[in-house]
């Protein structure tokens, strides 16, 4: 592997700062985490977006959340076909090995993946339809929900709504995994759907009775 | 979606605390991030493990890192077959849309995914060989590197070494993506391989000249 | 005192969140509590165990419960010998100064202190017999009750039963304090014995007529 | 035990409310805590005072803190004399069995125990000098620090200062326990001294360099 480069100096410097302060003050805890293994209470599936920091929002520290991040916080349907399924592997590990008690899907406003999905569904992004478009094929997971927002004229409102649907379809797909459904039914696992507004710092939670997201 | 539950009260309380403090103090920045879009300098691919907080180690704030997290920080080879490839989609989005300048793969000690891969390669985990094992099929990505550590007698040392190889194979696979190779060659993107020791707070960077990881 | 360290950052952040929300919303009440002093209705003696939150179970807020927590929620017998008796001091303060109306002893399942007591009584923990074992000497308080459970074959059932006896012996020892007995006789104070099942969320109350714990 | 009474109805009602809501929503986590045991990151020693809720201030939930509460958050010196030492037992269990990474002593304003200690030291509370006064004998632990505040004229300021000293003497006494000193020296355990102002919601942390408490 000849292409790797040294770490940029600003990151080296910050790392040494962390090592001398946060690490030093919490050394006992980090060693216990290393020796005894992790025991997170919850798994969070959130977007890769650099503006979404689930640990900040919830004041979480090392050891609390098992976190998977992908484009648009999507979970594909259960497909045990022997291929590489990175997201399904994270869910399997969290539920079957770590036995987390909560599985939280966190969507967010201004999601680039969801915006691309809308462009694609409207016929404005033919390059995303190509077999070679990984983002396009990934956003196919959300596609079945586009019909539910197709009639919303305001494009901002439409995007916000499809972002919320990206959470709902992930929750629905999660229930297609037999081990998730069984853990939910036995009460060992509970599912939670959240959506956060980046600019306003808002947080909404999916309410199954109301069938919509309500402010927390 | 009938199975969703309300958010646990302690998380609701912490969220409101964040909203009233961190959010409030940084509102201007969060609104700019929402209005103008993200512009992260780097993408980080790290493990879902609850003990690995790349934002802590590097003192990163909202907007700095586009972060993908999966089991064992693996990148599969380039396979444009039209299926859902969540990890490949994150790389495509980061390199082609966000045009990040750095792509960092961060491995870590005590990785449960890597430990499972070793068990599987030694024949101690037949259940992971099943087509239905998402974790097993995902760890197949790392399998070609097992031969390089098969002779290490000390099982701890063996695991630490395969963890480092999980970073190297991801870097190698990244170069199999034409758009990554091209951005690297043009100097617009640089790749970095890191491995962190959770208990000791250590950080090592892959050095292509030495062909091994050296302390930062 | 040179060994003190700064507070971990995640706790600092959560504190500021609390200050900006819960504190702010209840400032008037907290100021009254500060200016006029506390006037709790009940004292609770519970275990230090991190899984037992008496304020959660009873929806109690600042000012409601005067809470003493020690290993296995034990009260030693009345021994006015001039030594430091931390638990006896809490009872004296609650009954004589605060004049609480209720004194609740709350036991719980999976109690590590009670498990240690059983090991010790069975001869499986010789290190707990040492004069230097603070936990051993503290669990001596419960020792007289071991005979009542010695014949229970199932070790889980045995532990659950001795946990309930830890509540009963504390209530019995409380009555050996002249000021407790006198307040109980005059009707100014009532004693209550509870036991909670952590995993199932159950709550049982000691019924003197039935001489056993019954679900609440 | 004939004196026990049924639980007051208002507490029964609140318990059933908790069981139907918080318990129900977090059942998976509570069952894991029951089955796998607690693994708290920190021990907190705080006062029994009904106005001090460490779990609220730090947004902590079941499983996070191992909490000992006594009068004036005091730790007596190391005295392995074979007597019942409830506080020493809690420290031994937290450090040697649970291996907590942080030990936090939390003092507070308007502490009744500290006020009693001042009265006693000034000769205004002869009844607290009696061998039979459990509170008096317990507050003897703090007595060596009275000289440091004896000259403060303003009685409020004097009390606030002695409250802070109650934290410092506890930290000092903790270091007299060989197993605490050894865990601190090896970096497995860190000690923290805090003082909170109930009415103002303030929080101060002891700074060993400055030799005083500074706002967090």
Coordinates of N, CA, C and O in Angstrom, one line a residue, chain A residues 46-49 51-52 70-74 106-119 138-139 142 156 159-160 162-164 166 195-196 198, chain B residues 33-34 37-38 66 93:
Chain A
X46 N -27.0 6.6 12.1 CA -27.2 7.9 11.7 C -26.4 8.2 10.4 O -25.9 7.2 9.8
X47 N -26.5 9.4 9.9 CA -25.9 9.7 8.6 C -24.4 10.0 8.7 O -24.0 10.4 9.8
X48 N -23.7 9.8 7.7 CA -22.2 10.2 7.7 C -22.1 11.7 7.7 O -20.9 12.2 8.0
X49 N -23.1 12.5 7.5 CA -23.0 13.9 7.4 C -22.2 14.5 8.5 O -22.5 14.2 9.7
X51 N -22.3 17.2 9.9 CA -23.0 18.2 10.7 C -23.8 17.4 11.8 O -24.4 18.1 12.7
X52 N -23.9 16.1 11.8 CA -24.7 15.3 12.7 C -23.8 14.6 13.7 O -23.0 13.7 13.4
X70 N -24.1 5.7 7.8 CA -24.0 5.6 6.3 C -24.8 6.7 5.6 O -25.2 7.6 6.3
X71 N -24.9 6.7 4.3 CA -25.6 7.7 3.6 C -27.1 7.6 3.9 O -27.7 6.6 3.7
X72 N -27.6 8.7 4.5 CA -29.1 8.8 4.8 C -29.6 7.8 5.8 O -30.8 7.6 5.8
X73 N -28.7 7.4 6.7 CA -29.2 6.5 7.8 C -30.2 5.4 7.4 O -31.2 5.2 8.0
X74 N -29.8 4.7 6.3 CA -30.7 3.7 5.7 C -30.4 2.3 6.2 O -29.2 2.0 6.3
X106 N -31.5 7.8 13.4 CA -31.5 9.3 13.5 C -31.4 9.9 12.1 O -30.3 9.8 11.5
X107 N -32.5 10.5 11.6 CA -32.4 11.2 10.4 C -32.1 12.7 10.6 O -32.1 13.1 11.8
X108 N -31.9 13.5 9.5 CA -31.6 14.9 9.8 C -32.0 15.7 8.6 O -32.2 15.2 7.4
X109 N -32.1 17.0 8.8 CA -32.4 18.0 7.7 C -31.3 18.2 6.8 O -30.1 17.9 7.1
X110 N -31.5 18.7 5.6 CA -30.5 19.0 4.6 C -29.7 17.8 4.2 O -28.5 17.9 4.0
X111 N -30.3 16.6 4.2 CA -29.6 15.4 3.9 C -29.3 15.3 2.4 O -30.2 15.3 1.6
X112 N -28.0 15.3 2.1 CA -27.6 15.2 0.6 C -28.0 14.0 -0.1 O -28.4 14.0 -1.2
X113 N -28.0 12.9 0.7 CA -28.5 11.6 0.1 C -30.0 11.7 -0.3 O -30.4 11.2 -1.4
X114 N -30.8 12.2 0.6 CA -32.2 12.3 0.4 C -32.5 13.3 -0.8 O -33.3 13.0 -1.7
X115 N -31.7 14.4 -0.8 CA -31.9 15.3 -1.9 C -31.6 14.7 -3.3 O -32.3 14.8 -4.2
X116 N -30.5 13.8 -3.3 CA -30.2 13.1 -4.5 C -31.3 12.1 -4.9 O -31.6 12.0 -6.1
X117 N -31.9 11.5 -3.9 CA -33.0 10.6 -4.2 C -34.1 11.3 -4.9 O -34.7 10.8 -5.8
X118 N -34.5 12.5 -4.4 CA -35.5 13.3 -5.0 C -35.2 13.6 -6.4 O -36.0 13.5 -7.3
X119 N -34.0 14.1 -6.6 CA -33.6 14.4 -8.0 C -33.7 13.2 -8.9 O -34.2 13.3 -10.0
X138 N -27.8 2.8 -3.6 CA -28.1 2.9 -2.2 C -29.4 3.6 -1.9 O -30.2 3.1 -1.1
X139 N -29.6 4.7 -2.6 CA -30.8 5.5 -2.4 C -32.1 4.8 -2.9 O -33.2 5.1 -2.5
X142 N -34.7 4.0 -0.4 CA -35.7 4.9 0.1 C -36.8 5.2 -1.0 O -37.8 5.7 -0.7
X156 N -38.4 22.4 -0.3 CA -37.8 22.2 1.0 C -38.7 21.3 1.9 O -38.2 20.4 2.5
X159 N -38.4 17.7 0.8 CA -37.1 17.1 1.3 C -37.2 16.7 2.8 O -36.9 15.6 3.2
X160 N -37.7 17.7 3.6 CA -37.8 17.4 5.0 C -38.7 16.2 5.3 O -38.4 15.4 6.2
X162 N -39.3 13.6 3.2 CA -38.7 12.4 2.7 C -37.5 12.0 3.7 O -37.3 10.8 3.9
X163 N -36.9 13.0 4.3 CA -35.9 12.7 5.3 C -36.5 11.9 6.5 O -36.0 10.9 7.0
X164 N -37.7 12.3 6.9 CA -38.4 11.6 7.9 C -38.8 10.2 7.5 O -38.7 9.3 8.2
X166 N -37.1 8.4 5.5 CA -35.9 7.6 5.5 C -35.7 6.9 6.8 O -35.2 5.8 6.9
X195 N -35.6 12.5 14.2 CA -35.2 13.4 13.1 C -34.7 14.7 13.7 O -35.4 15.2 14.5
X196 N -33.6 15.2 13.3 CA -33.1 16.4 13.9 C -32.9 17.5 12.8 O -32.6 17.2 11.7
X198 N -30.8 20.5 11.7 CA -29.5 20.9 12.0 C -29.4 22.4 12.3 O -28.8 22.8 13.3
Chain B
X33 N -24.1 26.1 8.6 CA -24.0 24.7 8.1 C -25.2 24.2 7.4 O -25.2 23.5 6.4
X34 N -26.4 24.6 8.0 CA -27.6 24.1 7.4 C -27.9 24.8 6.1 O -28.3 24.2 5.1
X37 N -24.7 24.2 3.5 CA -24.2 22.8 3.3 C -22.9 22.5 4.0 O -22.2 23.4 4.4
X38 N -22.6 21.3 4.1 CA -21.4 20.9 4.8 C -20.2 21.0 3.8 O -20.4 21.0 2.6
X66 N -16.6 13.9 7.6 CA -17.7 13.1 7.1 C -17.3 11.7 7.5 O -16.2 11.2 7.2
X93 N -19.7 9.4 -2.5 CA -20.3 10.7 -2.1 C -19.2 11.6 -1.6 O -19.1 12.8 -2.0

